[in-house]
PDB file of C-alpha atoms in Angstrom:
ATOM      1  CA  MET A   1      89.892 158.520 180.327  1.00  0.00           C
ATOM      2  CA  SER A   2      87.149 156.088 181.275  1.00  0.00           C
ATOM      3  CA  LYS A   3      83.520 157.137 180.954  1.00  0.00           C
ATOM      4  CA  LEU A   4      83.147 156.028 184.561  1.00  0.00           C
ATOM      5  CA  SER A   5      85.571 158.703 185.722  1.00  0.00           C
ATOM      6  CA  LYS A   6      83.027 161.356 184.700  1.00  0.00           C
ATOM      7  CA  LEU A   7      80.459 159.981 187.165  1.00  0.00           C
ATOM      8  CA  GLN A   8      80.139 160.786 190.854  1.00  0.00           C
ATOM      9  CA  THR A   9      79.062 158.957 193.969  1.00  0.00           C
ATOM     10  CA  SER A  10      75.990 159.660 196.044  1.00  0.00           C
ATOM     11  CA  VAL A  11      75.698 158.425 199.624  1.00  0.00           C
ATOM     12  CA  ARG A  12      72.281 157.916 201.272  1.00  0.00           C
ATOM     13  CA  LEU A  13      72.688 157.940 205.030  1.00  0.00           C
ATOM     14  CA  SER A  14      69.838 157.057 207.371  1.00  0.00           C
ATOM     15  CA  ILE A  15      69.737 157.103 211.146  1.00  0.00           C
ATOM     16  CA  VAL A  16      67.286 154.591 212.577  1.00  0.00           C
ATOM     17  CA  ASN A  17      66.037 153.352 215.902  1.00  0.00           C
ATOM     18  CA  PRO A  18      66.726 149.601 215.731  1.00  0.00           C
ATOM     19  CA  LYS A  19      64.031 148.979 218.353  1.00  0.00           C
ATOM     20  CA  SER A  20      61.307 150.789 216.426  1.00  0.00           C
ATOM     21  CA  GLU A  21      58.818 148.912 214.276  1.00  0.00           C
ATOM     22  CA  SER A  22      58.290 152.045 212.183  1.00  0.00           C
ATOM     23  CA  SER A  23      59.979 152.508 208.833  1.00  0.00           C
ATOM     24  CA  SER A  24      60.556 156.236 209.478  1.00  0.00           C
ATOM     25  CA  VAL A  25      64.228 157.221 209.488  1.00  0.00           C
ATOM     26  CA  PHE A  26      66.271 160.386 209.845  1.00  0.00           C
ATOM     27  CA  GLY A  27      67.601 160.863 206.335  1.00  0.00           C
ATOM     28  CA  ARG A  28      68.299 163.618 203.836  1.00  0.00           C
ATOM     29  CA  GLY A  29      64.703 164.841 203.599  1.00  0.00           C
ATOM     30  CA  ILE A  30      64.148 165.264 207.332  1.00  0.00           C
ATOM     31  CA  ALA A  31      67.631 166.774 207.626  1.00  0.00           C
ATOM     32  CA  ASN A  32      66.645 169.360 204.994  1.00  0.00           C
ATOM     33  CA  LEU A  33      63.481 170.164 206.948  1.00  0.00           C
ATOM     34  CA  CYS A  34      65.462 170.550 210.178  1.00  0.00           C
ATOM     35  CA  GLU A  35      68.045 172.753 208.456  1.00  0.00           C
ATOM     36  CA  GLY A  36      65.198 174.900 207.152  1.00  0.00           C
ATOM     37  CA  VAL A  37      63.724 175.245 210.636  1.00  0.00           C
ATOM     38  CA  ARG A  38      67.156 176.185 211.974  1.00  0.00           C
ATOM     39  CA  GLU A  39      67.614 178.839 209.276  1.00  0.00           C
ATOM     40  CA  LYS A  40      64.056 180.165 208.963  1.00  0.00           C
ATOM     41  CA  GLY A  41      62.693 179.628 212.481  1.00  0.00           C
ATOM     42  CA  SER A  42      59.549 177.966 211.179  1.00  0.00           C
ATOM     43  CA  LEU A  43      58.494 174.526 209.982  1.00  0.00           C
ATOM     44  CA  ASN A  44      55.992 176.183 207.662  1.00  0.00           C
ATOM     45  CA  ALA A  45      58.691 178.352 206.054  1.00  0.00           C
ATOM     46  CA  ALA A  46      61.039 175.355 205.797  1.00  0.00           C
ATOM     47  CA  ALA A  47      58.321 173.263 204.143  1.00  0.00           C
ATOM     48  CA  LYS A  48      57.412 176.035 201.690  1.00  0.00           C
ATOM     49  CA  SER A  49      61.056 176.493 200.697  1.00  0.00           C
ATOM     50  CA  MET A  50      61.096 172.781 199.789  1.00  0.00           C
ATOM     51  CA  GLY A  51      57.804 172.980 197.884  1.00  0.00           C
ATOM     52  CA  MET A  52      56.096 170.861 200.537  1.00  0.00           C
ATOM     53  CA  ALA A  53      52.770 171.353 202.286  1.00  0.00           C
ATOM     54  CA  TYR A  54      53.019 172.180 205.984  1.00  0.00           C
ATOM     55  CA  SER A  55      50.742 169.239 206.824  1.00  0.00           C
ATOM     56  CA  LYS A  56      53.121 166.828 205.074  1.00  0.00           C
ATOM     57  CA  ALA A  57      56.159 168.337 206.820  1.00  0.00           C
ATOM     58  CA  TRP A  58      54.381 168.106 210.174  1.00  0.00           C
ATOM     59  CA  ARG A  59      53.503 164.432 209.541  1.00  0.00           C
ATOM     60  CA  ILE A  60      57.090 163.605 208.517  1.00  0.00           C
ATOM     61  CA  ILE A  61      58.491 165.286 211.637  1.00  0.00           C
ATOM     62  CA  LYS A  62      55.950 163.584 213.912  1.00  0.00           C
ATOM     63  CA  ASP A  63      56.486 160.123 212.356  1.00  0.00           C
ATOM     64  CA  THR A  64      60.260 160.493 212.649  1.00  0.00           C
ATOM     65  CA  GLU A  65      60.048 161.693 216.256  1.00  0.00           C
ATOM     66  CA  ASP A  66      57.829 158.725 217.124  1.00  0.00           C
ATOM     67  CA  SER A  67      60.143 156.279 215.365  1.00  0.00           C
ATOM     68  CA  LEU A  68      63.364 157.618 216.876  1.00  0.00           C
ATOM     69  CA  GLY A  69      61.945 158.362 220.318  1.00  0.00           C
ATOM     70  CA  VAL A  70      63.469 161.838 220.084  1.00  0.00           C
ATOM     71  CA  GLN A  71      61.645 165.165 219.955  1.00  0.00           C
ATOM     72  CA  LEU A  72      63.166 167.134 217.076  1.00  0.00           C
ATOM     73  CA  LEU A  73      61.208 170.392 217.217  1.00  0.00           C
ATOM     74  CA  ILE A  74      59.600 172.691 219.723  1.00  0.00           C
ATOM     75  CA  ARG A  75      56.539 174.127 218.020  1.00  0.00           C
ATOM     76  CA  ASP A  76      55.102 177.440 219.187  1.00  0.00           C
ATOM     77  CA  GLY A  77      52.166 177.922 216.846  1.00  0.00           C
ATOM     78  CA  ALA A  78      52.272 181.334 215.175  1.00  0.00           C
ATOM     79  CA  HIS A  79      55.679 182.030 216.720  1.00  0.00           C
ATOM     80  CA  GLY A  80      57.401 179.344 214.666  1.00  0.00           C
ATOM     81  CA  SER A  81      59.526 176.360 215.596  1.00  0.00           C
ATOM     82  CA  VAL A  82      63.024 175.679 216.849  1.00  0.00           C
ATOM     83  CA  LEU A  83      65.086 172.524 217.005  1.00  0.00           C
ATOM     84  CA  THR A  84      65.343 170.872 220.389  1.00  0.00           C
ATOM     85  CA  LYS A  85      68.811 170.299 221.820  1.00  0.00           C
ATOM     86  CA  GLU A  86      68.590 166.650 220.721  1.00  0.00           C
ATOM     87  CA  GLY A  87      67.217 167.639 217.319  1.00  0.00           C
ATOM     88  CA  SER A  88      70.076 170.051 216.771  1.00  0.00           C
ATOM     89  CA  GLU A  89      72.661 167.490 217.898  1.00  0.00           C
ATOM     90  CA  LEU A  90      71.160 164.796 215.667  1.00  0.00           C
ATOM     91  CA  LEU A  91      71.179 167.163 212.676  1.00  0.00           C
ATOM     92  CA  ASP A  92      74.806 168.138 213.314  1.00  0.00           C
ATOM     93  CA  VAL A  93      75.892 164.503 213.659  1.00  0.00           C
ATOM     94  CA  TYR A  94      73.956 163.514 210.539  1.00  0.00           C
ATOM     95  CA  LEU A  95      75.502 166.328 208.479  1.00  0.00           C
ATOM     96  CA  SER A  96      79.014 165.552 209.723  1.00  0.00           C
ATOM     97  CA  VAL A  97      78.780 161.793 209.105  1.00  0.00           C
ATOM     98  CA  ASN A  98      77.144 162.356 205.713  1.00  0.00           C
ATOM     99  CA  ASP A  99      79.893 164.771 204.675  1.00  0.00           C
ATOM    100  CA  LYS A 100      82.665 162.412 205.757  1.00  0.00           C
ATOM    101  CA  LEU A 101      81.032 159.414 204.065  1.00  0.00           C
ATOM    102  CA  SER A 102      80.509 161.399 200.861  1.00  0.00           C
ATOM    103  CA  GLN A 103      84.165 162.463 200.787  1.00  0.00           C
ATOM    104  CA  GLU A 104      85.391 158.923 201.401  1.00  0.00           C
ATOM    105  CA  ALA A 105      82.997 157.459 198.834  1.00  0.00           C
ATOM    106  CA  LEU A 106      84.250 159.915 196.211  1.00  0.00           C
ATOM    107  CA  LYS A 107      87.899 159.085 196.963  1.00  0.00           C
ATOM    108  CA  LEU A 108      87.194 155.369 196.790  1.00  0.00           C
ATOM    109  CA  TYR A 109      85.214 155.743 193.566  1.00  0.00           C
ATOM    110  CA  GLU A 110      87.971 157.788 191.930  1.00  0.00           C
ATOM    111  CA  LYS A 111      90.514 155.145 192.950  1.00  0.00           C
ATOM    112  CA  LEU A 112      88.470 152.197 191.670  1.00  0.00           C
ATOM    113  CA  ALA A 113      86.921 153.733 188.519  1.00  0.00           C
ATOM    114  CA  LYS A 114      90.084 154.584 186.636  1.00  0.00           C
TER     115      LYS A 114
END
């Protein structure tokens, strides 16, 4: 058995706005924040669960929204946050594509790293 067969693949998917001059992308980190908002109903709670300051999470969300031209969250102050329809759709698409790419990458790796 090759030492390579004990390793695994890791896919890093990013969704970008090709017309944006910003370097902000929708990737794993922002997806984790959005999943946290979906589960916990709050950006603050999502940020805390990731060990991140709320101010940093807010800045990441805002920068990504500006870059993509898509509002991801509806913020309601003390009442928490929810994903917008577009934010929820983008998260679902990201998770689905990422899962499929990860599965295919693993199959390809196992085939080539015998």
